[in-house]
Amino acid sequence: MFAATPDVSGVLALAEDVVAGTVPLAGSWWWTPASPDPTVRLGWAWSLARVPGVAVALAYAAPIRPGLLVRAARIGEGRRRSWALPSAPILAAGHAPAAPPGMIRVPHLAGSQVLWEIVPEQSAERLLGHPVPDTDVRRHVERDLDRILTLVRALAAGRLPDGITDPLLSGWADNRLSLDIGVIYRHWSRIHAALPPERQLGAERRRRVRPVRSRAVLQLVRPC
């Protein structure tokens, strides 16, 4: 679907028509390079999210994988025409963004990466379709995202972690369910009990093959 993605950190906008200050990337994605500072990139995303016709604004640190763009597009489709959101959804990848006052950040799992969404705190439950836990639980989830990703991949492959007999997780593994953040929030105590130990996670990281970056031939332009 996406032949190549840029090796330069920047901001992406999903739109059906040209967006000022960007160049076409693939499909309906438009791209612009941005500052290496994640706060500045997020500011560009806020600006693009308010442009009429933009469905998603994504600030990212390179490299970015095509699967992340697919997940971002799905989030945009789910948020379309939501009166609870004042602009297009604002997403970030490659770093956990700081949420402005009155907003919270929500992690979405996308393969081996995490996609962060900035949402209004008062509208979060309506937007996400599930209750949002308190700050302490959200912090615990964020701290354990690497272990959660490992567990989610195992369950989606039909594997139950060694020593885990929880019937709910067993059912998820039997049905090869891919858990979203809503399920993780709702069943956090049970999921936390099933997370792999840190030493196991370290061994998996050492075995992991380093991804090869795509090389996109794109004209680098400055946003205007």
Short mmCIF file of C-alpha atoms in Angstrom, two decimals:
data_model
loop_
_atom_site.label_atom_id
_atom_site.label_comp_id
_atom_site.label_asym_id
_atom_site.label_seq_id
_atom_site.Cartn_x
_atom_site.Cartn_y
_atom_site.Cartn_z
CA MET A 1 0.00 0.00 0.00
CA PHE A 2 2.83 2.38 0.91
CA ALA A 3 5.91 1.81 -1.22
CA ALA A 4 8.25 3.92 0.88
CA THR A 5 8.23 6.25 3.83
CA PRO A 6 10.77 9.03 4.47
CA ASP A 7 13.81 8.59 6.70
CA VAL A 8 13.43 12.18 7.88
CA SER A 9 11.37 13.00 10.96
CA GLY A 10 8.37 15.12 10.08
CA VAL A 11 4.61 15.47 10.00
CA LEU A 12 2.10 13.62 7.84
CA ALA A 13 -1.41 14.70 6.93
CA LEU A 14 -4.10 12.38 5.58
CA ALA A 15 -6.19 14.40 3.13
CA GLU A 16 -7.90 14.00 -0.22
CA ASP A 17 -6.44 17.18 -1.67
CA VAL A 18 -3.18 19.10 -1.58
CA VAL A 19 -2.14 20.54 1.79
CA ALA A 20 -0.09 23.74 1.73
CA GLY A 21 3.56 23.24 2.66
CA THR A 22 3.57 19.48 2.00
CA VAL A 23 4.54 17.08 -0.78
CA PRO A 24 2.65 13.89 -1.76
CA LEU A 25 3.88 10.68 -0.17
CA ALA A 26 1.56 7.80 -1.06
CA GLY A 27 -2.17 7.39 -1.42
CA SER A 28 -3.78 10.32 0.39
CA TRP A 29 -0.83 11.03 2.69
CA TRP A 30 1.00 14.36 2.41
CA TRP A 31 4.38 14.89 4.04
CA THR A 32 6.53 17.71 5.29
CA PRO A 33 9.88 17.56 7.10
CA ALA A 34 9.91 19.15 10.53
CA SER A 35 12.18 19.94 13.45
CA PRO A 36 13.98 17.13 15.31
CA ASP A 37 12.32 18.59 18.40
CA PRO A 38 9.19 16.44 19.09
CA THR A 39 7.38 19.40 20.65
CA VAL A 40 7.81 21.44 17.47
CA ARG A 41 6.63 18.51 15.33
CA LEU A 42 3.54 18.14 17.51
CA GLY A 43 2.86 21.86 17.04
CA TRP A 44 2.92 21.37 13.25
CA ALA A 45 0.50 18.47 13.68
CA TRP A 46 -1.87 20.70 15.67
CA SER A 47 -1.77 23.24 12.85
CA LEU A 48 -2.39 20.67 10.11
CA ALA A 49 -5.23 19.05 12.07
CA ARG A 50 -7.17 22.32 11.77
CA VAL A 51 -6.86 22.54 7.99
CA PRO A 52 -10.22 21.79 6.31
CA GLY A 53 -10.15 18.41 4.60
CA VAL A 54 -7.39 16.89 6.77
CA ALA A 55 -8.53 13.61 8.36
CA VAL A 56 -5.42 12.82 10.45
CA ALA A 57 -2.27 14.70 11.49
CA LEU A 58 0.69 12.56 12.54
CA ALA A 59 3.96 13.84 14.03
CA TYR A 60 6.64 11.15 13.93
CA ALA A 61 10.29 10.39 14.51
CA ALA A 62 11.94 8.43 11.69
CA PRO A 63 11.84 5.65 10.75
CA ILE A 64 8.11 5.05 10.40
CA ARG A 65 6.67 1.77 9.19
CA PRO A 66 3.78 1.50 6.71
CA GLY A 67 1.69 -0.46 9.24
CA LEU A 68 1.64 2.58 11.47
CA LEU A 69 0.08 4.65 8.68
CA VAL A 70 -2.59 2.02 8.17
CA ARG A 71 -3.43 2.15 11.89
CA ALA A 72 -3.45 5.97 11.83
CA ALA A 73 -5.87 5.97 8.89
CA ARG A 74 -8.20 3.62 10.76
CA ILE A 75 -8.19 5.88 13.80
CA GLY A 76 -9.02 8.82 11.53
CA GLU A 77 -11.93 6.89 10.03
CA GLY A 78 -13.22 6.11 13.51
CA ARG A 79 -13.03 9.76 14.56
CA ARG A 80 -14.60 11.17 11.40
CA ARG A 81 -17.48 13.57 11.95
CA SER A 82 -17.19 13.32 15.73
CA TRP A 83 -18.65 16.39 17.37
CA ALA A 84 -16.54 15.65 20.46
CA LEU A 85 -13.31 16.38 18.56
CA PRO A 86 -12.64 20.02 17.56
CA SER A 87 -10.25 19.04 14.75
CA ALA A 88 -8.82 16.03 12.97
CA PRO A 89 -7.20 13.51 15.35
CA ILE A 90 -3.67 14.44 16.40
CA LEU A 91 -1.26 11.50 16.59
CA ALA A 92 2.41 11.03 17.42
CA ALA A 93 4.86 8.17 16.84
CA GLY A 94 8.44 7.65 17.97
CA HIS A 95 7.97 9.52 21.24
CA ALA A 96 5.33 9.90 23.95
CA PRO A 97 3.96 13.43 23.50
CA ALA A 98 3.22 15.73 26.41
CA ALA A 99 -0.52 16.30 26.63
CA PRO A 100 -1.60 19.95 26.99
CA PRO A 101 -3.88 20.93 29.90
CA GLY A 102 -7.32 19.40 29.53
CA MET A 103 -6.03 16.67 27.20
CA ILE A 104 -4.72 13.14 27.74
CA ARG A 105 -2.53 10.88 25.62
CA VAL A 106 -3.75 7.41 24.68
CA PRO A 107 -1.47 4.69 23.26
CA HIS A 108 -2.66 2.55 20.34
CA LEU A 109 -0.75 -0.63 19.49
CA ALA A 110 0.39 -0.99 15.88
CA GLY A 111 2.48 -4.11 15.38
CA SER A 112 5.73 -3.51 17.25
CA GLN A 113 5.18 0.25 17.46
CA VAL A 114 2.98 2.57 19.50
CA LEU A 115 0.81 5.32 18.08
CA TRP A 116 -0.15 8.05 20.55
CA GLU A 117 -3.38 10.03 20.28
CA ILE A 118 -4.02 13.35 22.01
CA VAL A 119 -7.68 13.61 23.01
CA PRO A 120 -9.77 15.98 25.19
CA GLU A 121 -10.03 14.46 28.66
CA GLN A 122 -13.74 15.27 29.02
CA SER A 123 -14.58 13.60 25.70
CA ALA A 124 -12.12 10.69 25.88
CA GLU A 125 -14.64 8.00 26.82
CA ARG A 126 -17.04 9.05 24.06
CA LEU A 127 -14.28 9.21 21.47
CA LEU A 128 -12.58 5.95 22.38
CA GLY A 129 -15.76 3.98 23.04
CA HIS A 130 -14.63 2.70 26.45
CA PRO A 131 -14.01 4.10 29.94
CA VAL A 132 -10.64 5.74 30.45
CA PRO A 133 -8.93 4.71 33.71
CA ASP A 134 -7.39 7.08 36.19
CA THR A 135 -3.94 8.60 35.84
CA ASP A 136 -2.17 5.92 37.89
CA VAL A 137 -3.46 3.07 35.72
CA ARG A 138 -2.60 4.95 32.52
CA ARG A 139 0.93 5.50 33.81
CA HIS A 140 1.30 1.80 34.61
CA VAL A 141 0.12 0.89 31.10
CA GLU A 142 2.55 3.35 29.50
CA ARG A 143 5.44 2.05 31.61
CA ASP A 144 4.73 -1.54 30.54
CA LEU A 145 4.04 -0.95 26.84
CA ASP A 146 6.97 -3.12 25.68
CA ARG A 147 5.75 -6.05 27.76
CA ILE A 148 2.15 -5.43 26.66
CA LEU A 149 3.21 -5.54 23.00
CA THR A 150 4.94 -8.89 23.61
CA LEU A 151 1.83 -10.32 25.28
CA VAL A 152 -0.52 -8.97 22.59
CA ARG A 153 1.59 -10.55 19.82
CA ALA A 154 1.61 -13.88 21.65
CA LEU A 155 -2.18 -13.92 22.12
CA ALA A 156 -2.75 -12.91 18.48
CA ALA A 157 -0.59 -15.88 17.47
CA GLY A 158 -2.64 -18.23 19.66
CA ARG A 159 -0.02 -18.60 22.40
CA LEU A 160 -0.66 -18.28 26.13
CA PRO A 161 2.32 -17.23 28.29
CA ASP A 162 3.89 -20.00 30.40
CA GLY A 163 2.19 -20.44 33.75
CA ILE A 164 -0.88 -18.37 32.86
CA THR A 165 -4.19 -20.15 33.45
CA ASP A 166 -6.59 -17.19 33.36
CA PRO A 167 -9.63 -18.43 31.39
CA LEU A 168 -10.24 -15.01 29.84
CA LEU A 169 -6.73 -14.82 28.39
CA SER A 170 -6.97 -18.45 27.34
CA GLY A 171 -10.09 -17.59 25.35
CA TRP A 172 -8.32 -14.66 23.72
CA ALA A 173 -5.44 -16.92 22.70
CA ASP A 174 -7.81 -19.60 21.38
CA ASN A 175 -9.53 -16.99 19.21
CA ARG A 176 -6.25 -15.24 18.29
CA LEU A 177 -7.64 -11.89 19.31
CA SER A 178 -5.63 -8.72 18.69
CA LEU A 179 -6.22 -6.64 21.80
CA ASP A 180 -6.83 -2.91 21.53
CA ILE A 181 -6.20 -0.32 24.20
CA GLY A 182 -9.85 -0.44 25.32
CA VAL A 183 -9.59 -4.13 26.27
CA ILE A 184 -6.24 -3.50 27.95
CA TYR A 185 -7.67 -0.66 30.03
CA ARG A 186 -10.78 -2.64 31.03
CA HIS A 187 -8.87 -5.77 32.05
CA TRP A 188 -5.63 -4.20 33.22
CA SER A 189 -5.27 -6.18 36.47
CA ARG A 190 -5.56 -9.51 34.62
CA ILE A 191 -3.32 -8.41 31.77
CA HIS A 192 -0.71 -7.04 34.16
CA ALA A 193 -0.55 -10.41 35.95
CA ALA A 194 0.19 -12.13 32.62
CA LEU A 195 2.93 -9.80 31.36
CA PRO A 196 6.29 -11.45 30.59
CA PRO A 197 9.15 -10.71 33.01
CA GLU A 198 11.68 -8.06 32.05
CA ARG A 199 14.47 -10.65 31.64
CA GLN A 200 12.42 -12.47 28.99
CA LEU A 201 11.73 -9.21 27.21
CA GLY A 202 15.45 -8.46 27.13
CA ALA A 203 16.17 -11.81 25.48
CA GLU A 204 13.54 -11.15 22.82
CA ARG A 205 15.01 -7.72 22.09
CA ARG A 206 18.43 -9.27 21.50
CA ARG A 207 16.93 -11.76 19.02
CA ARG A 208 14.95 -9.11 17.17
CA VAL A 209 16.18 -8.26 13.69
CA ARG A 210 16.88 -4.59 13.16
CA PRO A 211 14.41 -3.17 10.60
CA VAL A 212 15.74 -1.93 7.28
CA ARG A 213 14.82 1.65 6.55
CA SER A 214 13.02 2.45 3.33
CA ARG A 215 14.67 5.00 1.10
CA ALA A 216 12.16 7.38 -0.38
CA VAL A 217 13.17 9.85 -3.05
CA LEU A 218 11.27 12.93 -1.96
CA GLN A 219 11.76 16.62 -2.47
CA LEU A 220 12.57 18.18 0.88
CA VAL A 221 10.66 21.42 1.25
CA ARG A 222 10.14 23.71 4.17
CA PRO A 223 6.59 24.29 5.40
CA CYS A 224 5.28 27.62 4.26
#
